[in-house]
Coordinates of N, CA and C in Angstrom, one line a residue:
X1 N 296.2 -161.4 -209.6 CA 295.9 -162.8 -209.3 C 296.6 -163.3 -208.0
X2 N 297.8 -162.9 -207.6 CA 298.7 -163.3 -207.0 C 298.1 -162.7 -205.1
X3 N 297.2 -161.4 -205.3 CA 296.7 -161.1 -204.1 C 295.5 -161.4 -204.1
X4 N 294.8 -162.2 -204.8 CA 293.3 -163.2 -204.7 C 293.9 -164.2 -204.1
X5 N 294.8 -164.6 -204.2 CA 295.1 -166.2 -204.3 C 295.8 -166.1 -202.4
X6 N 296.4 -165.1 -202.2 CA 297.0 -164.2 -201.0 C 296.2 -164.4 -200.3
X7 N 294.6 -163.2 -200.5 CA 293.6 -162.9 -199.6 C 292.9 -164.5 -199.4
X8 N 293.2 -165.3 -200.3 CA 292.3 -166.3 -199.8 C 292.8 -167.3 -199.1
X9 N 294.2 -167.7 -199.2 CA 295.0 -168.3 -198.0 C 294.5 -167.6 -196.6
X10 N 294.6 -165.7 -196.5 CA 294.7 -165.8 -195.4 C 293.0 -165.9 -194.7
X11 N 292.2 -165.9 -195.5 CA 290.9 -166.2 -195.2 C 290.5 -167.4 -194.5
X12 N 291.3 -168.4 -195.3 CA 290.5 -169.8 -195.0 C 292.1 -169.9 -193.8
X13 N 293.3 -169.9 -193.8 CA 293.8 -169.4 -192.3 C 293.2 -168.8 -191.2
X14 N 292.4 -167.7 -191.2 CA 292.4 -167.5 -189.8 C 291.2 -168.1 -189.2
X15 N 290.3 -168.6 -189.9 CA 289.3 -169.4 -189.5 C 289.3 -170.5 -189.0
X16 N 290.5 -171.4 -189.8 CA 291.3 -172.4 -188.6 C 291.8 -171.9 -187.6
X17 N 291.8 -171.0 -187.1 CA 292.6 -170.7 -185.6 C 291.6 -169.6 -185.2
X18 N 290.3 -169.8 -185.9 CA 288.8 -169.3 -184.6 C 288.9 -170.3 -183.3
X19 N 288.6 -171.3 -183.2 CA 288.8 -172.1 -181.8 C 289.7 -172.8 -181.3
X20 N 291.2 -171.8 -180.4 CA 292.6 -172.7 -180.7 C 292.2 -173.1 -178.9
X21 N 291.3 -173.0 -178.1 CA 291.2 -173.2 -176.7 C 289.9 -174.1 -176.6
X22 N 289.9 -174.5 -175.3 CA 288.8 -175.0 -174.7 C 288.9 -175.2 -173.1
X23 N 287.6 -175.6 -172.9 CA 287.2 -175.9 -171.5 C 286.5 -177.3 -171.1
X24 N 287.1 -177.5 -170.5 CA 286.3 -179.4 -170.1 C 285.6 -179.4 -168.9
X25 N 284.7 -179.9 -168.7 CA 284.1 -179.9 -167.2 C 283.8 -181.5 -166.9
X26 N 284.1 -182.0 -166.0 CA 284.0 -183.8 -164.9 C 282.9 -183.4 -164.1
X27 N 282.5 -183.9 -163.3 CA 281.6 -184.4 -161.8 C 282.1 -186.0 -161.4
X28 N 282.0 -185.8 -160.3 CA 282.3 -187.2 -159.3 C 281.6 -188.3 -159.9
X29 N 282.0 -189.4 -160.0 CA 281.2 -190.5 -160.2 C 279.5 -190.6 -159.5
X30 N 278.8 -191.0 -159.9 CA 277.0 -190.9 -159.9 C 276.6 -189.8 -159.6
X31 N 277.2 -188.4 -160.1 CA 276.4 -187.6 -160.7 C 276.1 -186.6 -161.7
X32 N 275.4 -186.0 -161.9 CA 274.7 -185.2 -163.3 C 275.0 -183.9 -163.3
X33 N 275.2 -183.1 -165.0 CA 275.1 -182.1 -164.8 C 274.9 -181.3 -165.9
X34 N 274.8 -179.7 -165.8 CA 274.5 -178.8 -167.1 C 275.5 -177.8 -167.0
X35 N 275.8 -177.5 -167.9 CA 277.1 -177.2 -168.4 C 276.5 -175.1 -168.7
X36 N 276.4 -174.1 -168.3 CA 276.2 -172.7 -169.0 C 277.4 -172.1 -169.4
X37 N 277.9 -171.7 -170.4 CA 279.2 -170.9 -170.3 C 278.2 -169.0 -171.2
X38 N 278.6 -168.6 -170.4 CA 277.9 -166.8 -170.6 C 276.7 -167.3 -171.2
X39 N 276.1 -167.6 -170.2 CA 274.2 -168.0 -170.2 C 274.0 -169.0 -170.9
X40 N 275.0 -169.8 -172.0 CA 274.0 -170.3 -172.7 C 274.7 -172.1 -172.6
X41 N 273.4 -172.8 -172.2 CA 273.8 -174.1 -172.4 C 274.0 -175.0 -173.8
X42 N 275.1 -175.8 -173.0 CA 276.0 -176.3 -173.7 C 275.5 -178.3 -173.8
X43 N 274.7 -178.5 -172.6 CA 274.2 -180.0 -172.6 C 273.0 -180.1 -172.0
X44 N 271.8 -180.2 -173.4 CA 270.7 -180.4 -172.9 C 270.6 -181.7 -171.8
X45 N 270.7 -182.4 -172.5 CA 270.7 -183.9 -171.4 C 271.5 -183.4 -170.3
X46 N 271.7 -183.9 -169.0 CA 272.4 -183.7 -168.4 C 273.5 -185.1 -168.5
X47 N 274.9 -184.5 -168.1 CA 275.8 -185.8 -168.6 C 276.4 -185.5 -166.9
X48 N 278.1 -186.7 -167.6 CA 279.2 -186.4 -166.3 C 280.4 -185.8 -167.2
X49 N 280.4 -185.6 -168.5 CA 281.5 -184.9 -168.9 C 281.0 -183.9 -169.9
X50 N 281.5 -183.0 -170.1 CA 281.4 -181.8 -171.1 C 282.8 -180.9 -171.6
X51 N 282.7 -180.9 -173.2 CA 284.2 -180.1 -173.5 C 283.4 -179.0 -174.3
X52 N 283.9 -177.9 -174.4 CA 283.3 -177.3 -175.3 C 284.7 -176.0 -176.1
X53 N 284.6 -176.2 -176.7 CA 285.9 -175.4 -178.1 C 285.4 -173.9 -177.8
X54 N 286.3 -173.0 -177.7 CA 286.3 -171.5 -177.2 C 287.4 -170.7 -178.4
X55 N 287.1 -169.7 -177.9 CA 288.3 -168.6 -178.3 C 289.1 -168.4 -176.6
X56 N 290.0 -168.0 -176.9 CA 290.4 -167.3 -175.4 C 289.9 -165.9 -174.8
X57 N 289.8 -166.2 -173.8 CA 289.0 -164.8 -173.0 C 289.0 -165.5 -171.8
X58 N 288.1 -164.7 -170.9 CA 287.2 -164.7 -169.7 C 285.8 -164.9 -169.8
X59 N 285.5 -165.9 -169.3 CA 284.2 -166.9 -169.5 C 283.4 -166.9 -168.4
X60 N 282.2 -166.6 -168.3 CA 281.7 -166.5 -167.0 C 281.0 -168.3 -166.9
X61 N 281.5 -169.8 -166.1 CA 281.0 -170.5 -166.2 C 280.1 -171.0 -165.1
X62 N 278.9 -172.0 -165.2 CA 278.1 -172.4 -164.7 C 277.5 -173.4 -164.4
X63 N 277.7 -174.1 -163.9 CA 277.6 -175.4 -163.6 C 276.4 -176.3 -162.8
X64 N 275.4 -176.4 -163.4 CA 273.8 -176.9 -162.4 C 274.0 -178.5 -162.4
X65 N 274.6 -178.8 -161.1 CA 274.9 -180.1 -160.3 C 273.9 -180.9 -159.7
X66 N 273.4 -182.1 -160.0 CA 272.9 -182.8 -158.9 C 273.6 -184.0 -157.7
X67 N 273.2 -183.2 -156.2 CA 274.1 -184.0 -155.2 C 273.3 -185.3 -155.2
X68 N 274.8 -186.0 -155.6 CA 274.0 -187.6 -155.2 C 273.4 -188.3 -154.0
X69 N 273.8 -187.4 -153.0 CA 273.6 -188.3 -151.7 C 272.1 -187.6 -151.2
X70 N 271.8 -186.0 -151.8 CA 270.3 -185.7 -151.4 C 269.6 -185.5 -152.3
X71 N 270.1 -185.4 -153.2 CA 268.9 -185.6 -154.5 C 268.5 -184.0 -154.9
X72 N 269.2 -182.9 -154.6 CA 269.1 -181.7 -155.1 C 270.4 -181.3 -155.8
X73 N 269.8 -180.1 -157.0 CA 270.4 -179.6 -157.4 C 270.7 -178.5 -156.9
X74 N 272.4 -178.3 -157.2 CA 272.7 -177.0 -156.8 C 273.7 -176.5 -158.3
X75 N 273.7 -175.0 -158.1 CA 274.4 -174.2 -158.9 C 275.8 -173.3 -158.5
X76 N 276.8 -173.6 -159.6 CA 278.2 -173.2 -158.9 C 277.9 -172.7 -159.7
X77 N 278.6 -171.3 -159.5 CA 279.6 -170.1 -160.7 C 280.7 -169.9 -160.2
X78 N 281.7 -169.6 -161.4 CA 283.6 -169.2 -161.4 C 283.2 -168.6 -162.6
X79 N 284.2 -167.3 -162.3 CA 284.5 -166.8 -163.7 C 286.2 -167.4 -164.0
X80 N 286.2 -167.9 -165.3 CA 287.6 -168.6 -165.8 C 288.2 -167.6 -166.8
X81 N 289.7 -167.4 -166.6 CA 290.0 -167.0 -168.2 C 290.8 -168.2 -168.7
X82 N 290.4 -168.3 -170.2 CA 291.0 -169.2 -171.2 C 292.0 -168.6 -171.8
X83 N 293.3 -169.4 -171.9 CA 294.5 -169.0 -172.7 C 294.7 -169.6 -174.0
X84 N 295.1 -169.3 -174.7 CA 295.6 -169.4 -176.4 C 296.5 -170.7 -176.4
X85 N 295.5 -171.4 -177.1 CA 296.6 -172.7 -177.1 C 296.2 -173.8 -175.9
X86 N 295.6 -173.7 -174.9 CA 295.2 -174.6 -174.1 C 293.8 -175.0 -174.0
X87 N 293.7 -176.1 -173.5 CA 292.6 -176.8 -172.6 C 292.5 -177.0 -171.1
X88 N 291.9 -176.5 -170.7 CA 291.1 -176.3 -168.8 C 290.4 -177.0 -168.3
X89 N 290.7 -178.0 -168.2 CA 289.5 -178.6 -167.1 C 289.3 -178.7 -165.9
X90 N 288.2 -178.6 -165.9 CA 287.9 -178.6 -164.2 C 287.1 -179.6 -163.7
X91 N 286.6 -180.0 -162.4 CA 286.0 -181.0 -161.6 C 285.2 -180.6 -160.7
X92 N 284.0 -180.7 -160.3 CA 282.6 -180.1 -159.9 C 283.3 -181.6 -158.1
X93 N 283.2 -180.9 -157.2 CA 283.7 -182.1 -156.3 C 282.7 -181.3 -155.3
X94 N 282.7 -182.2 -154.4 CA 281.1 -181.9 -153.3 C 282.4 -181.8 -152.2
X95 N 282.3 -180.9 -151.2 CA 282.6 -180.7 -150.1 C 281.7 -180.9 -149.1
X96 N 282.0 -182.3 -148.1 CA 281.5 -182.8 -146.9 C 279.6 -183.4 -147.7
X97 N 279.9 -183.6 -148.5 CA 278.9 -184.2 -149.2 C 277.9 -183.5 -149.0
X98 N 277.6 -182.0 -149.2 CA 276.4 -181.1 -149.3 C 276.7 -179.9 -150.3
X99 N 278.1 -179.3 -150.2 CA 278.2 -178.0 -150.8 C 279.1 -178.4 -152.5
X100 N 278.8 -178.1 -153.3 CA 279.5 -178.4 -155.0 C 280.9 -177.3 -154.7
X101 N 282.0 -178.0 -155.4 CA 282.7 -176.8 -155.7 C 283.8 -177.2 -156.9
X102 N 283.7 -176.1 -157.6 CA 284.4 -176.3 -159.3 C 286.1 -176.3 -158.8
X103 N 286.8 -176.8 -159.2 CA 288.2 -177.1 -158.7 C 288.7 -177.0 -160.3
X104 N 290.2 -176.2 -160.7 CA 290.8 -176.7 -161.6 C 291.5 -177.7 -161.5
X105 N 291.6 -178.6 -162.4 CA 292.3 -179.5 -162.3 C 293.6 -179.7 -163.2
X106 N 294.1 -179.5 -164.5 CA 294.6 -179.2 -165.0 C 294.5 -178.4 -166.2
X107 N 295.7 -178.3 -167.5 CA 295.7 -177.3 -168.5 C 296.7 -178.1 -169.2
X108 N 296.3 -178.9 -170.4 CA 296.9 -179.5 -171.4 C 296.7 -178.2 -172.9
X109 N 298.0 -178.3 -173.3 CA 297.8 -178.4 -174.5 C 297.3 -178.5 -175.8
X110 N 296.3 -177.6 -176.6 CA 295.4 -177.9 -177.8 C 296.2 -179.0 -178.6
X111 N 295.8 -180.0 -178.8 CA 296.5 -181.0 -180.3 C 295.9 -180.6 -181.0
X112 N 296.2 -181.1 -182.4 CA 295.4 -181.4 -183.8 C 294.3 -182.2 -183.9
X113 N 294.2 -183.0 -183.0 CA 293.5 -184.7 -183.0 C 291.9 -184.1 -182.8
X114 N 292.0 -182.7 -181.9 CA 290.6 -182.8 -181.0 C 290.0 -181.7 -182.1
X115 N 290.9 -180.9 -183.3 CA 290.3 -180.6 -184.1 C 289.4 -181.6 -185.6
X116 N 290.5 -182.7 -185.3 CA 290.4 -183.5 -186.5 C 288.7 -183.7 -185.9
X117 N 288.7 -184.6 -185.2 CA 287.3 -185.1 -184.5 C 286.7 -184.4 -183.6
X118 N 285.0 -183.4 -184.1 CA 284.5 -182.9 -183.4 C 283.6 -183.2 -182.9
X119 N 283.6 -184.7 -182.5 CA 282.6 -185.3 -181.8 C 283.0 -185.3 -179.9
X120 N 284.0 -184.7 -180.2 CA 285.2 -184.6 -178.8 C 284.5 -183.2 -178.2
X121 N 283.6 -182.3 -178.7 CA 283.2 -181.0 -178.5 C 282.2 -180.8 -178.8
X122 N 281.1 -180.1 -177.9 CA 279.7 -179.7 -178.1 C 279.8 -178.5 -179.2
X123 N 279.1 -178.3 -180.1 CA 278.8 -177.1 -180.4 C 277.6 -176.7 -181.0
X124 N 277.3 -175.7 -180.8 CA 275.5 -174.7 -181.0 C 275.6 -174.3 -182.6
X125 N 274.9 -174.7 -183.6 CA 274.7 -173.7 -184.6 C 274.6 -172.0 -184.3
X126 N 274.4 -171.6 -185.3 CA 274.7 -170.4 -185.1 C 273.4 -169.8 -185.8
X127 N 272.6 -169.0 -185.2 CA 271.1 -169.0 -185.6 C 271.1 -167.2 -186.2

């Protein structure tokens, strides 16, 4: 009884600490964007912010921008690695107002709060 009761603590444990990271993505004020992290999109609509809950690793990310000043879309890629226990965000910033480029911007610390409420983070069913 005492190793049912064991195995199932550590069951319903490690599944809270399946997504202890994440990644945020910004764009400049008046413009749009889509978010890919290893091919697969993360915001159909296109927005100006995106968080999305990870494991840690190396993430190949993708970012399809629209420049406000010409009205085209362009496409950045960075490969990022995510560390255990943090959040990454980064900022899509236009250089000389034609070329996009993904900039980190900082690396806060996972809270509790962004688990409590997951309306803070995109996530995909699992098909």
């Amino acid at each position: 009884m005492r190793r049912l009761i064991l195995l199932l603590l550590l069951a319903s444990g490690s599944s809270a600490l399946a997504y202890d990271s994440g990644i945020a993505v910004q764009t400049e004020k008046g413009t749009t964007m889509q978010v890919y992290v290893n091919g697969k999109l993360y915001n159909k609509q296109p927005g100006k912010f995106v968080r999305v809950r990870s494991a840690p690793g190396l993430f190949h990310l993708e970012v399809k921008v629209l420049n406000p000043w010409n009205k085209q879309w362009y496409l950045v890629r960075k490969d990022i690695r995510v560390d255990k226990g943090f959040e990454f965000q980064y900022k899509v910033v236009f250089v000389n107002k034609t070329r996009p480029e993904l900039r980190k911007i900082n690396q806060y610390p996972v809270y509790s709060r962004y688990f409590l409420n997951p309306s803070l983070y995109n996530k995909h069913p699992i098909t």
